[in-house]
Structure formats: C-alpha cells, structure tokens
Amino acid sequence: MNIENYEVPVSIVEAVQSLQHGDATILAGGTDLTPQTTSGAKEFLRTLINIQHIEEMRGISVDDGRYRIGGLTTVTDILESALLAAEVPVLVDAADHFASSQIRNAASLAGNICNASPAGDMIIPLLLLDAEVELAGWIDGTLSMRSIALIDFFTGPGKTAMQGNELLTSIVFAAPVEGFRAEFLKSGPRPALEISMVSMGVAAVQKEGVLSNVRVAIGAVAPTPIRARATEAVLEGQLLDESLVDEAAAAAGREVSPIDDVRASAWYRSHLTGVYIRRLLNVVGN
Amino acid sequence: MSAAMEKSLAKKTVIGTRVPKPDAPDKATGRTRYINDMVLPRMLVGKILHTDRVHAKIISIDTRAAKALPGVHAVLTGDDIPELRFGPTRDNFPLKSKKVRCIRDEVAAVAAESEEIADQAIALIKVEYKDLKPVFSASEALSKGAPVVHEDHPDNRSLYYEFSHGDIAAAEAASDIVVEHEFEVPYVTHCCMGPSCVLADFDTTGKLTIYSQTQYPYNYKMDLAPALGIHPGDIRVIQPPVGGAFGSKLDVYPFEPICALLAKATRRPVKLTFSREEEFINSPTRQPVEFRIRSGVNKDGSLTFRSVDALLNNGAYTSWGPTTPVIQMRTFTGHFRVPAVEYKGLAAYTNNVYAGSFRGYGNVQATFVTASVMDMLAEEVGMDPIAFRLKNAQKSGEVTPQGSILDDCRLGDCIEIAAGKTDFLSKHAANIKNRDVPGTRKYGIGIATSIHNAGGAKIHKSDGCGTILKLDDYARATLITGASEIGQGIDAVLSQIVMEELGIPFADITIVNNDSALGPWDVGVHASRTTFIAGNSALRAARAARKQVLDAAAKQSNVTAEQLDLREGHVVQADNGVAIIKLDRLLRQMHFGEDHELVMVTDYYEPNSEPEDRNHVGNLSASWAHGAYVAEVEVDTGTGEVKVLKITAVQDVGRVINRLGIEGQMEGGISVSLGYALSEQLQMEDGKVLNPSFRDYKVPTAPETPEIELHFVESDCKEGPMGAKGIAELPAIIPAPAIANAVYNAIGVRFFAPPLTPEKVARALHQASFQ
C-alpha cells in the first residue's frame, strides 16, 4: 500500500494519539524497516509515523535500582554508555557485536526488539537481565501504559505482543545482584555485519563454585529468542564441574529447535549451542 | 642561452615510486560521475522483467495493462524484436520469446518516465508458462535422457577442450605413488560496488551512442551489434568511470541490447540500472567446476604425471566462463615440471545461471586444485612443502608442454623468499605437533604458488593496443590510449611512463580512454595485460615523441640528440644535466617556427606472443609470472571459524612501476581470494539464488582482513615496459589454496571444496573425531 499520511510526533502522547486507529507503520532508526519494505518482505501501512523526534524516548538512566533505557536510544548510545559499561557490561558487549558503525548509529533498541528477529542481537543480554518493556497506548482519551516481560513479548518470528495501536517506549530492568556475571557470544564467519547463526548469553552468580541466579538465553535457534529454563534448572544451585557442564550442554541441546536456512544448518546451530554453553559456563563459572 | 637556463637538473626516475591514482581524489570526495549519475534530456528509465522459472515454455505474455499505464513509453517482449543471437557462441538472445532456461532470463522490458512507473509496469505484465523438467548438475545434464536446455544442443554439450603431452599410461605405470582426488569449486560473484548500468541513445541517423561500463570497448561494438541488428561501426562506446569490473564487464549481457532496443523503440535515451538483488542474480559468476585429478610422484619427490578431468557447469547460456579452460589448462599442464600431462574440460548446459570471466580466468580454480595436491603429494613422499616444490620448480629457459616459454622463471626464487620471510618450516613442524595438544585454538601455515600470463594472452588474432600521444604548445601531454581504466590504475602507470620519457610532471599529462570514437583499438582489460601491452605502446609512443623533440633541440644546438635528455620540463645535456631550453619554448619554436612541426605520434604495439594452435600449443603470452604466497591461520576447533592472521605474498613482477598501485592491486586481489577461501558462495538451489544480498553473500570486511606483507621479486622482464610484467590476477589466484593448506597444517583436515565456512570446518572436525 502507498503511504497516505506521514506524521512526526514530538511526544509519546502525540505518538499514541496518532497510533490510536492502528493501520500505521512506526519508523525509528529504519535499519530494519527500510530493507524490509524495499525487498517487499514488509508493506507500509496507511500512515507512517516517524518517532525519531520524541526526545523523552531517548537516554539511559538508573533510579532506585532500576535501569531505564528509552526506546529510541541507539545501539551506539549503549556502546558508548559509561554507566552501562561499568554496571551492565554485557549490554555493551552485545552492542559491540551489532552490525556496523553506520547501522549502530541509526538503529534503536526498541526497533531491534520490535523487529522480533530470533537473531536480534540486543535481545539476548536483555533476557539475561529479566528486562521488561513498557508499552504506551491511547485508550478512552488518556495515555495508558502497560509492562510486559521481554520474554513474553515475542510470539513468533517478526511477531510480538504489541498491539497495532501501541508504542514501545522504554526497556527497564533491575540492577543486577552483587556478583552477577553475564557473558554473550555470537557466531559468524565475519566479526562484523553478521546475522547470528546462534547467539547465546549465560549469566549467574558464582560463589565457591556454586551457581545461583542462573539465566541462559539463546537466539536464532527457535521461532523466538528463548530462555533455556530447563538448562537453567540443571545449573541452579549446583557446583559447576565438568559433569555439570556436560549435563547443561545436553539440556541446552534439547531446548533448542533450530532450522536449516541459508545461513546455517540445524546441525551446526545445535553444535554451536553446545560449544557456546561450554565456553560461557567456563567464563561465568570462574 | 640565457643566464636563467644555467641550472643543472639531475636524472630522476619515477619508475618504482608511489603515485596516487589520478581518479582517487574524485572518488574519495564523491565527485566521480558514474553512469548512475548521468541524466540526458528526455531520458527514460528502463526495467527488465526477469522470469521466476528455471526452465519453462513461454505460452503467452500479456503486456496490455503495462502498455496502458500512463508514463510508459514502450513495453517489449521477444516477439516485438527480431530473434537475434549474440554471445561468444551465439546461444543467447536479448529477450526470450519461446522459452526460459534459467532464473536470470529476460522476458519483457519497459521504458517509462520514472523508476516507480517502470516498476508498476513490470508488475502489470502477465506471463503464462508451461514448466519443463529442469536439470541443474553438469553430470546429470550429460546423462542419457536429461532435459535438453538448447534444442540445437540435444546432448547438452557446450564446449570441450583437450590437451595431452607425453605417455600418461606409461608414466602412471612407472610412478612410485599415484593418487586421485576430486575437487569442487563454487559459484562466486564479482560484487562490483557499482551495479550494472547502461545508457543508450540513438541519433536521428540510427547510430547508437552507448554509455557503458564495458572493459573491452572495441570488441564490445562487434559483440553488441548482432544483438541489435546494426553495424558495429554505427556504435560509439562512451566509458564513464565504473564502480568495479573484475572481468564481469568483458562480455555483452542481455540488459545492454535490451536498453538499446528500448531506446530505439522510444526514440529517447534510456538508462537501465540493476538493483543489488538483480546484480547478484542477473550478472555473471565465476565458473564453477568439478575436478578429478590423478597425479603421480616418485619417491625422490619428482612429479611424474598429472591428468585432469574438468566438468564445467555451463549454465543456460555461454559467456566467457566455459572458455576459461584455455587458461586453466596452462596451470595444470605447466605449473611445475611434469613430464606427462593431460587435461580434458567439458562444459554442460544446465538450467543454472551462467559464468563470465572473473579475475583469474579459470586459474583460480586450477590453482586451488594444484596447490592443494602439491601439499598432499609432498606429504605422500615425506618431503616438506618447500623442498618438494623447489625440486619440481622449473628454471629459466624451460618450456612447458603447451609451449609457454619460461625465459625468466622466478618460481624457485619466490618459494625460497616466501619460506625464508615467514620462517615457514619451523612453524609448519611446530603446528603439526600442536594439533594433539589440548585446546581449541590451532595454528597453521601454508604455501601456494601459481603461474599466469604476464604479457597479455593472444586469444584473439591481435593482442595489441594503440596509442596517440600529442604534446601541446605548453608542454602538456595528452595520451589517448585504447586501454580502459576500470579502477585498476592504468592511468597512473601510463602517466609515469610518459613522465619518465618526456621529463614532464604528472599534473601535465591527460589520459583519454573513454570514447571508442577517439581511442585506437585495444583488446580490452583482461589477462593481466594492460600495464604490459598498453604500457609498451605508450612507451613506444613516448619514445617517438621524445626523439622528435630531441632531434629538433639538437638541430638548434651543436650537440647530437643522443647527448640530450628531457628533465623537469627542460631539454638538458645528458652528461651534466645543464638545461639548454625549456621544453614548452622548444615546442612553440617547433610549431610556429619555419618547420611548422607539431608533436603528435601514434603507435600500435603487438606483443611477440603466439595464438595457440589447434592442439593448444603456443607461447600464448609474451611473458609469464609466478608467485608464492604464505598464509598463517588460526582455527577454532569448536566453532570451526578460520581466522587468517597474515598473508605474505612474494610476487614475481619483472619491475614495479607504480609501487602504490601494485600494492593496491595485490591487497585487493588477496581480499578477493580470502572471500573465495573462507566465506563467499552464491548458494544455488534448484536453479535459484538463495542469498542475493550482501547480508547473506559474505564478502570479507575490514576486521577479518589479515596483515599483508608484500615482497616484489624484480628481474627486469626483457619484453615488458620498463621491465614490468603484468601481475593483476595472481594475487586473486594464489591465497585461497595457501589458506586451505594452512588449515590442513593446523588441524590435519583437507578441504576439497571452498569456501571453508565455519560450518564446513566444524562438520569435518566432528566427522574426523568419529574416525
């Protein structure tokens, strides 16, 4: 369809008012939207809403132990955040593996989440942090906000729980507990500009060899990014030794349901899952 | 002589110095005007409807809705134009009217007032097909009862090449060790940054001016004319700067006559530009080949025989890809001293896309095979990779079975320098020991070598290049050459040659080589030939101009021309450098004085090479070059990722002319070969391209580009300009097998089919762990 209206709101309220009738495409950084609409994979809806001028949706802050990252915060902003580098380095690490400098400069965090790619690079570390997303809507003449756990946000490849009249305004998560260590690995023959064949994050608190607060998130091995709950259960409260690593690797292998595609075979994705969980546990557990 | 003239100018050479490409500033600042930037008055946008089938009969094409769309000026199908054949074997048509044979086939085209209207018109064209049974593999295509791609080739055989020398059977019987291997090399594509683009404009008398990216403007006219049914003499080719060619623009492809036919139909200029997706699907690839190679060696390490069967997937039509055996077999039969050699190459039509020429012209494939086999044979006989190669390397003066005269053979030098500079043998041995040490990081070192024509390749009746050189009243030189600049840097090299001979600065030289109506004939940019051939022609023209100038100067003074030289814009005494007269003043005196003499010379240089005879024998090139490249890699045995840490390239160059230019050529070539080794592959499934984007077709990017160390072996090639050999292709040929050999050194697993993707390496290691 051809775009009939183009709107440039400068506040969340203005944006959700524009969105209230649905039938709108939201433009943030455009790094996914542009190639998708150019290739025909995605069609523009009647109204194009350019949200890039909503300043209240930018920035990284921490308040009373809760971090808030505005949805329009770019991947470069995350990469360059001294606060995140000090407190939540796994997010910075993931940003450092994200596409190329030019794309990072434009791509927004909310955009990476709403694109809902099983391989979305910023999603895995946010899953390790038990992040929630905040969605704004315009209901009965007032601004309405709701929160949803990020893990529940994804309903399929490219599909989310966000309604057509909603806007993802920010991402929030609690400050990690003391001793929490989170690490991220991403595959690809190229160190840059690569869509993951598998991406994985493992986080835990390790005390005298025993793991707690274990979180395992894996991308590109299922229709959505996943939390590997069974693998987490295998590890939680246990002493990390070689046999536990084997057990965790086996559990992770059972939790993934990879496919063959142009980038990798299911076999290789399963293989990488095993390699990565071992490597990540080796780092997180030490 | 005036007092001001009493200065002494020392002889300075510019040969071997670092000269920036004259086109570089415009490219770096975005000023370069590509065809893509051009707009002519009344210009229309052309667009092609490509088929979505791989083998189908065309039942009908309904263009009514497209024609009715406002802003559409022409809609053409194969039925609207005469069925004119073109291509090297005349098996292609601009628009297909009866059937489609591959996914890139052109079934209709539109010319419209805008890109958007053209897109809409294309979407409105309805084509009805009846699918035919397709065939995709070359071996299946040759089997009995296979679907027929071209009715006039019922056996699907396209081209066949055969060469034999010595008694293979006897050599095999007498060999201590005989091994056989199979290799398969993939579809890869050129990835020119500038997608295919053409602008066609007819004048009122029916003459065509075509703005083209071609790298062979003179034969391009001859090849384009049959597709249009016009006389080649009625075509003028203008060549604006191009965003890469690498061999892909050495042929005429259907979009070019289609654009001209649209221009003819509308009587307006028409420009046609590919999208990136079209560029991946609808432009040529490198030739994929399946090889079977039998090799023999004696226990003392001497090669005994080499027998090669090459099966080429021709695809649906014939561009230059299936002709690459001509160059490919020279490596199989002539690289290292092999007493008995045999090569058979057969190309079979299939419903796949088709290959054109691509930097290396068949030798990329041959070198991947021979360099891998050389490593395996060395191991078979228990020799190290260096000693084994040195034992079998030819010496200067040897002639290969196909008649390549190695009068200046630097193969042994290259190998020795490469081994020495990299501490090859000690690293090689240490890496083998490290294979069994626990840990997932393994290190490898590998070497590969090859040979390539370095003085042109006489595959046409002439391998020449023409030059027109003039000097104006201000001592500014204009060099009009047949040689095209496609980014490879010939403008700088030719300028240096003129500078050297005429003693004028770089800024005072203009190179003109973008208009077929002005330039004298040249075969084209291919076969690593331009520095050698165009360089020789420019050198001869510059020397003729120099002689004319010095003769005139001698006439005015009491010395002979031989006692004079041209330096820094002056005529000087050769022995002491004392300036006699400024060059521009002398030129004005020649021009406006009694003799009315203008300096403008012409030259046509034909190298002393020979076309092959019917048996593929002849000294095809006026010179041959070798190279030895070493790759050092790190292999992650968990993920299978191969990281190339360093490439050390030792290149036999005759003589460096532009040091900056040759470094750029070599680094670029190495990057191309790195992609071939590790990541690049156009994935074909049932005739369709699965990864037509830079997202999924993985060219190397900056972070994985290794450290590159270059060494030039300079020997002064007798026939070459200033002693230079042409070496543009070898850097794109040799690194890939050096990388594969290095991976073997690291993990003990041999790969017979590039690219060595992480998945392929991980799988091989996984399988090896169960053996």
PDB file of C-alpha atoms in Angstrom, chain B residues 209-392:
ATOM      1  CA  THR B 209      25.896   6.080 -28.545  1.00  0.00           C
ATOM      2  CA  ILE B 210      26.086   3.735 -25.589  1.00  0.00           C
ATOM      3  CA  TYR B 211      27.393   4.791 -22.170  1.00  0.00           C
ATOM      4  CA  SER B 212      28.735   1.532 -20.921  1.00  0.00           C
ATOM      5  CA  GLN B 213      30.701   0.011 -18.041  1.00  0.00           C
ATOM      6  CA  THR B 214      32.445  -2.279 -20.505  1.00  0.00           C
ATOM      7  CA  GLN B 215      36.096  -3.152 -20.055  1.00  0.00           C
ATOM      8  CA  TYR B 216      36.564  -4.005 -23.750  1.00  0.00           C
ATOM      9  CA  PRO B 217      35.044  -1.129 -25.739  1.00  0.00           C
ATOM     10  CA  TYR B 218      36.269  -2.063 -29.214  1.00  0.00           C
ATOM     11  CA  ASN B 219      35.225  -5.699 -29.364  1.00  0.00           C
ATOM     12  CA  TYR B 220      32.121  -4.719 -27.391  1.00  0.00           C
ATOM     13  CA  LYS B 221      30.859  -2.983 -30.527  1.00  0.00           C
ATOM     14  CA  MET B 222      31.414  -6.179 -32.500  1.00  0.00           C
ATOM     15  CA  ASP B 223      29.603  -8.259 -29.849  1.00  0.00           C
ATOM     16  CA  LEU B 224      26.715  -5.857 -29.248  1.00  0.00           C
ATOM     17  CA  ALA B 225      25.884  -5.249 -32.906  1.00  0.00           C
ATOM     18  CA  PRO B 226      24.468  -8.720 -33.664  1.00  0.00           C
ATOM     19  CA  ALA B 227      22.015  -8.408 -30.775  1.00  0.00           C
ATOM     20  CA  LEU B 228      20.682  -5.191 -32.274  1.00  0.00           C
ATOM     21  CA  GLY B 229      20.927  -5.982 -35.947  1.00  0.00           C
ATOM     22  CA  ILE B 230      23.003  -2.885 -36.616  1.00  0.00           C
ATOM     23  CA  HIS B 231      26.521  -2.395 -37.965  1.00  0.00           C
ATOM     24  CA  PRO B 232      29.314  -2.382 -35.336  1.00  0.00           C
ATOM     25  CA  GLY B 233      30.632   0.773 -36.958  1.00  0.00           C
ATOM     26  CA  ASP B 234      27.408   2.538 -36.017  1.00  0.00           C
ATOM     27  CA  ILE B 235      28.068   2.106 -32.296  1.00  0.00           C
ATOM     28  CA  ARG B 236      30.034   4.622 -30.269  1.00  0.00           C
ATOM     29  CA  VAL B 237      31.021   3.499 -26.785  1.00  0.00           C
ATOM     30  CA  ILE B 238      31.494   6.093 -24.063  1.00  0.00           C
ATOM     31  CA  GLN B 239      33.004   4.794 -20.836  1.00  0.00           C
ATOM     32  CA  PRO B 240      32.304   6.908 -17.761  1.00  0.00           C
ATOM     33  CA  PRO B 241      34.118   5.746 -14.611  1.00  0.00           C
ATOM     34  CA  VAL B 242      32.968   2.355 -13.327  1.00  0.00           C
ATOM     35  CA  GLY B 243      32.471   1.027  -9.826  1.00  0.00           C
ATOM     36  CA  GLY B 244      34.427  -2.165 -10.371  1.00  0.00           C
ATOM     37  CA  ALA B 245      34.532  -4.731 -13.165  1.00  0.00           C
ATOM     38  CA  PHE B 246      36.962  -7.573 -12.324  1.00  0.00           C
ATOM     39  CA  GLY B 247      36.212  -9.359 -15.588  1.00  0.00           C
ATOM     40  CA  SER B 248      32.443  -9.090 -15.280  1.00  0.00           C
ATOM     41  CA  LYS B 249      32.326  -6.428 -17.993  1.00  0.00           C
ATOM     42  CA  LEU B 250      34.257  -8.387 -20.580  1.00  0.00           C
ATOM     43  CA  ASP B 251      31.143  -9.508 -22.419  1.00  0.00           C
ATOM     44  CA  VAL B 252      27.793  -8.153 -23.552  1.00  0.00           C
ATOM     45  CA  TYR B 253      24.905  -9.202 -21.328  1.00  0.00           C
ATOM     46  CA  PRO B 254      21.212  -9.076 -22.291  1.00  0.00           C
ATOM     47  CA  PHE B 255      20.445  -5.903 -20.335  1.00  0.00           C
ATOM     48  CA  GLU B 256      22.660  -3.927 -22.690  1.00  0.00           C
ATOM     49  CA  PRO B 257      20.941  -4.725 -26.009  1.00  0.00           C
ATOM     50  CA  ILE B 258      17.589  -4.552 -24.177  1.00  0.00           C
ATOM     51  CA  CYS B 259      18.334  -0.992 -23.101  1.00  0.00           C
ATOM     52  CA  ALA B 260      19.353  -0.098 -26.652  1.00  0.00           C
ATOM     53  CA  LEU B 261      16.210  -1.717 -28.048  1.00  0.00           C
ATOM     54  CA  LEU B 262      14.099   0.335 -25.632  1.00  0.00           C
ATOM     55  CA  ALA B 263      15.921   3.479 -26.768  1.00  0.00           C
ATOM     56  CA  LYS B 264      15.286   2.531 -30.368  1.00  0.00           C
ATOM     57  CA  ALA B 265      11.611   1.833 -29.728  1.00  0.00           C
ATOM     58  CA  THR B 266      11.017   5.099 -27.864  1.00  0.00           C
ATOM     59  CA  ARG B 267      13.476   7.297 -29.834  1.00  0.00           C
ATOM     60  CA  ARG B 268      14.615   8.600 -26.475  1.00  0.00           C
ATOM     61  CA  PRO B 269      17.668   7.972 -24.325  1.00  0.00           C
ATOM     62  CA  VAL B 270      17.050   5.093 -21.922  1.00  0.00           C
ATOM     63  CA  LYS B 271      19.024   4.229 -18.806  1.00  0.00           C
ATOM     64  CA  LEU B 272      18.819   0.855 -17.158  1.00  0.00           C
ATOM     65  CA  THR B 273      20.312   0.138 -13.734  1.00  0.00           C
ATOM     66  CA  PHE B 274      20.314  -3.083 -11.754  1.00  0.00           C
ATOM     67  CA  SER B 275      19.221  -3.263  -8.153  1.00  0.00           C
ATOM     68  CA  ARG B 276      21.649  -5.069  -5.870  1.00  0.00           C
ATOM     69  CA  GLU B 277      19.421  -8.125  -5.935  1.00  0.00           C
ATOM     70  CA  GLU B 278      19.432  -8.117  -9.738  1.00  0.00           C
ATOM     71  CA  GLU B 279      23.188  -7.693  -9.620  1.00  0.00           C
ATOM     72  CA  PHE B 280      23.515 -10.878  -7.568  1.00  0.00           C
ATOM     73  CA  ILE B 281      21.061 -12.922  -9.629  1.00  0.00           C
ATOM     74  CA  ASN B 282      21.375 -11.485 -13.116  1.00  0.00           C
ATOM     75  CA  SER B 283      25.058 -10.758 -13.571  1.00  0.00           C
ATOM     76  CA  PRO B 284      27.720 -13.361 -14.317  1.00  0.00           C
ATOM     77  CA  THR B 285      29.523 -15.562 -11.802  1.00  0.00           C
ATOM     78  CA  ARG B 286      32.894 -17.212 -11.716  1.00  0.00           C
ATOM     79  CA  GLN B 287      32.870 -20.602 -13.422  1.00  0.00           C
ATOM     80  CA  PRO B 288      32.040 -23.472 -11.032  1.00  0.00           C
ATOM     81  CA  VAL B 289      33.938 -26.676 -11.821  1.00  0.00           C
ATOM     82  CA  GLU B 290      34.139 -30.266 -10.646  1.00  0.00           C
ATOM     83  CA  PHE B 291      37.637 -31.691 -10.995  1.00  0.00           C
ATOM     84  CA  ARG B 292      39.036 -35.183 -10.911  1.00  0.00           C
ATOM     85  CA  ILE B 293      42.820 -35.150 -10.816  1.00  0.00           C
ATOM     86  CA  ARG B 294      45.216 -38.094 -10.903  1.00  0.00           C
ATOM     87  CA  SER B 295      48.794 -37.361 -10.022  1.00  0.00           C
ATOM     88  CA  GLY B 296      51.974 -39.362  -9.841  1.00  0.00           C
ATOM     89  CA  VAL B 297      55.185 -38.859  -7.970  1.00  0.00           C
ATOM     90  CA  ASN B 298      58.341 -40.831  -7.423  1.00  0.00           C
ATOM     91  CA  LYS B 299      59.877 -41.447  -4.023  1.00  0.00           C
ATOM     92  CA  ASP B 300      62.630 -38.953  -4.772  1.00  0.00           C
ATOM     93  CA  GLY B 301      59.927 -36.282  -4.987  1.00  0.00           C
ATOM     94  CA  SER B 302      59.832 -35.800  -8.749  1.00  0.00           C
ATOM     95  CA  LEU B 303      56.405 -35.374 -10.321  1.00  0.00           C
ATOM     96  CA  THR B 304      55.666 -37.970 -12.984  1.00  0.00           C
ATOM     97  CA  PHE B 305      52.284 -37.180 -14.465  1.00  0.00           C
ATOM     98  CA  ARG B 306      49.138 -35.141 -13.953  1.00  0.00           C
ATOM     99  CA  SER B 307      45.782 -35.990 -15.509  1.00  0.00           C
ATOM    100  CA  VAL B 308      42.801 -33.718 -15.056  1.00  0.00           C
ATOM    101  CA  ASP B 309      39.139 -34.006 -15.935  1.00  0.00           C
ATOM    102  CA  ALA B 310      37.213 -30.780 -15.515  1.00  0.00           C
ATOM    103  CA  LEU B 311      33.440 -30.707 -15.692  1.00  0.00           C
ATOM    104  CA  LEU B 312      32.097 -27.191 -16.039  1.00  0.00           C
ATOM    105  CA  ASN B 313      28.531 -26.232 -15.287  1.00  0.00           C
ATOM    106  CA  ASN B 314      27.858 -24.050 -18.320  1.00  0.00           C
ATOM    107  CA  GLY B 315      24.532 -22.783 -17.045  1.00  0.00           C
ATOM    108  CA  ALA B 316      21.875 -21.817 -19.553  1.00  0.00           C
ATOM    109  CA  TYR B 317      23.972 -19.652 -21.883  1.00  0.00           C
ATOM    110  CA  THR B 318      27.591 -19.199 -22.762  1.00  0.00           C
ATOM    111  CA  SER B 319      29.581 -16.220 -21.672  1.00  0.00           C
ATOM    112  CA  TRP B 320      33.333 -16.456 -21.092  1.00  0.00           C
ATOM    113  CA  GLY B 321      33.114 -18.815 -18.094  1.00  0.00           C
ATOM    114  CA  PRO B 322      33.125 -22.044 -20.124  1.00  0.00           C
ATOM    115  CA  THR B 323      36.094 -20.775 -22.167  1.00  0.00           C
ATOM    116  CA  THR B 324      38.293 -20.482 -19.088  1.00  0.00           C
ATOM    117  CA  PRO B 325      39.839 -23.944 -19.647  1.00  0.00           C
ATOM    118  CA  VAL B 326      42.161 -22.192 -22.121  1.00  0.00           C
ATOM    119  CA  ILE B 327      43.927 -20.503 -19.211  1.00  0.00           C
ATOM    120  CA  GLN B 328      43.100 -23.158 -16.617  1.00  0.00           C
ATOM    121  CA  MET B 329      44.885 -25.912 -18.507  1.00  0.00           C
ATOM    122  CA  ARG B 330      48.104 -23.880 -18.727  1.00  0.00           C
ATOM    123  CA  THR B 331      48.433 -24.194 -14.951  1.00  0.00           C
ATOM    124  CA  PHE B 332      47.567 -27.882 -14.824  1.00  0.00           C
ATOM    125  CA  THR B 333      49.983 -28.697 -17.622  1.00  0.00           C
ATOM    126  CA  GLY B 334      52.684 -26.135 -16.999  1.00  0.00           C
ATOM    127  CA  HIS B 335      52.928 -25.339 -13.327  1.00  0.00           C
ATOM    128  CA  PHE B 336      55.947 -27.266 -12.045  1.00  0.00           C
ATOM    129  CA  ARG B 337      57.836 -29.663 -14.232  1.00  0.00           C
ATOM    130  CA  VAL B 338      55.518 -32.565 -15.035  1.00  0.00           C
ATOM    131  CA  PRO B 339      56.716 -34.846 -17.863  1.00  0.00           C
ATOM    132  CA  ALA B 340      53.320 -36.248 -18.841  1.00  0.00           C
ATOM    133  CA  VAL B 341      50.202 -34.120 -18.627  1.00  0.00           C
ATOM    134  CA  GLU B 342      46.650 -34.380 -19.807  1.00  0.00           C
ATOM    135  CA  TYR B 343      43.634 -32.089 -19.461  1.00  0.00           C
ATOM    136  CA  LYS B 344      40.066 -32.545 -20.572  1.00  0.00           C
ATOM    137  CA  GLY B 345      37.484 -29.869 -19.921  1.00  0.00           C
ATOM    138  CA  LEU B 346      33.828 -30.251 -20.817  1.00  0.00           C
ATOM    139  CA  ALA B 347      31.091 -27.690 -20.250  1.00  0.00           C
ATOM    140  CA  ALA B 348      27.493 -28.898 -19.994  1.00  0.00           C
ATOM    141  CA  TYR B 349      24.396 -26.774 -20.378  1.00  0.00           C
ATOM    142  CA  THR B 350      22.127 -26.706 -17.319  1.00  0.00           C
ATOM    143  CA  ASN B 351      19.276 -24.542 -16.039  1.00  0.00           C
ATOM    144  CA  ASN B 352      21.576 -22.671 -13.691  1.00  0.00           C
ATOM    145  CA  VAL B 353      22.808 -19.105 -14.050  1.00  0.00           C
ATOM    146  CA  TYR B 354      25.944 -18.726 -16.137  1.00  0.00           C
ATOM    147  CA  ALA B 355      29.522 -17.683 -15.621  1.00  0.00           C
ATOM    148  CA  GLY B 356      31.526 -14.938 -17.223  1.00  0.00           C
ATOM    149  CA  SER B 357      35.150 -14.065 -16.852  1.00  0.00           C
ATOM    150  CA  PHE B 358      36.327 -13.212 -13.368  1.00  0.00           C
ATOM    151  CA  ARG B 359      39.789 -12.084 -12.313  1.00  0.00           C
ATOM    152  CA  GLY B 360      41.975 -15.164 -12.648  1.00  0.00           C
ATOM    153  CA  TYR B 361      40.061 -16.600 -15.609  1.00  0.00           C
ATOM    154  CA  GLY B 362      39.978 -20.303 -14.708  1.00  0.00           C
ATOM    155  CA  ASN B 363      43.326 -20.211 -12.960  1.00  0.00           C
ATOM    156  CA  VAL B 364      41.721 -19.513  -9.585  1.00  0.00           C
ATOM    157  CA  GLN B 365      40.081 -22.913  -9.818  1.00  0.00           C
ATOM    158  CA  ALA B 366      43.169 -24.660 -11.244  1.00  0.00           C
ATOM    159  CA  THR B 367      45.441 -23.201  -8.589  1.00  0.00           C
ATOM    160  CA  PHE B 368      43.167 -24.225  -5.736  1.00  0.00           C
ATOM    161  CA  VAL B 369      43.484 -27.789  -7.029  1.00  0.00           C
ATOM    162  CA  THR B 370      47.167 -27.905  -7.964  1.00  0.00           C
ATOM    163  CA  ALA B 371      48.375 -26.121  -4.830  1.00  0.00           C
ATOM    164  CA  SER B 372      46.328 -28.440  -2.611  1.00  0.00           C
ATOM    165  CA  VAL B 373      47.575 -31.512  -4.499  1.00  0.00           C
ATOM    166  CA  MET B 374      51.201 -30.353  -4.279  1.00  0.00           C
ATOM    167  CA  ASP B 375      50.858 -30.265  -0.492  1.00  0.00           C
ATOM    168  CA  MET B 376      49.316 -33.726  -0.399  1.00  0.00           C
ATOM    169  CA  LEU B 377      51.992 -35.190  -2.672  1.00  0.00           C
ATOM    170  CA  ALA B 378      54.756 -33.693  -0.539  1.00  0.00           C
ATOM    171  CA  GLU B 379      53.267 -35.455   2.465  1.00  0.00           C
ATOM    172  CA  GLU B 380      52.928 -38.701   0.475  1.00  0.00           C
ATOM    173  CA  VAL B 381      56.636 -38.754  -0.294  1.00  0.00           C
ATOM    174  CA  GLY B 382      57.634 -37.462   3.131  1.00  0.00           C
ATOM    175  CA  MET B 383      59.101 -34.165   1.984  1.00  0.00           C
ATOM    176  CA  ASP B 384      58.405 -30.756   3.408  1.00  0.00           C
ATOM    177  CA  PRO B 385      56.192 -28.459   1.300  1.00  0.00           C
ATOM    178  CA  ILE B 386      59.088 -26.175   0.398  1.00  0.00           C
ATOM    179  CA  ALA B 387      61.693 -28.754  -0.639  1.00  0.00           C
ATOM    180  CA  PHE B 388      59.082 -30.655  -2.656  1.00  0.00           C
ATOM    181  CA  ARG B 389      58.087 -27.560  -4.578  1.00  0.00           C
ATOM    182  CA  LEU B 390      61.676 -26.458  -5.144  1.00  0.00           C
ATOM    183  CA  LYS B 391      62.544 -29.891  -6.511  1.00  0.00           C
ATOM    184  CA  ASN B 392      59.851 -29.613  -9.167  1.00  0.00           C
TER     185      ASN B 392
END
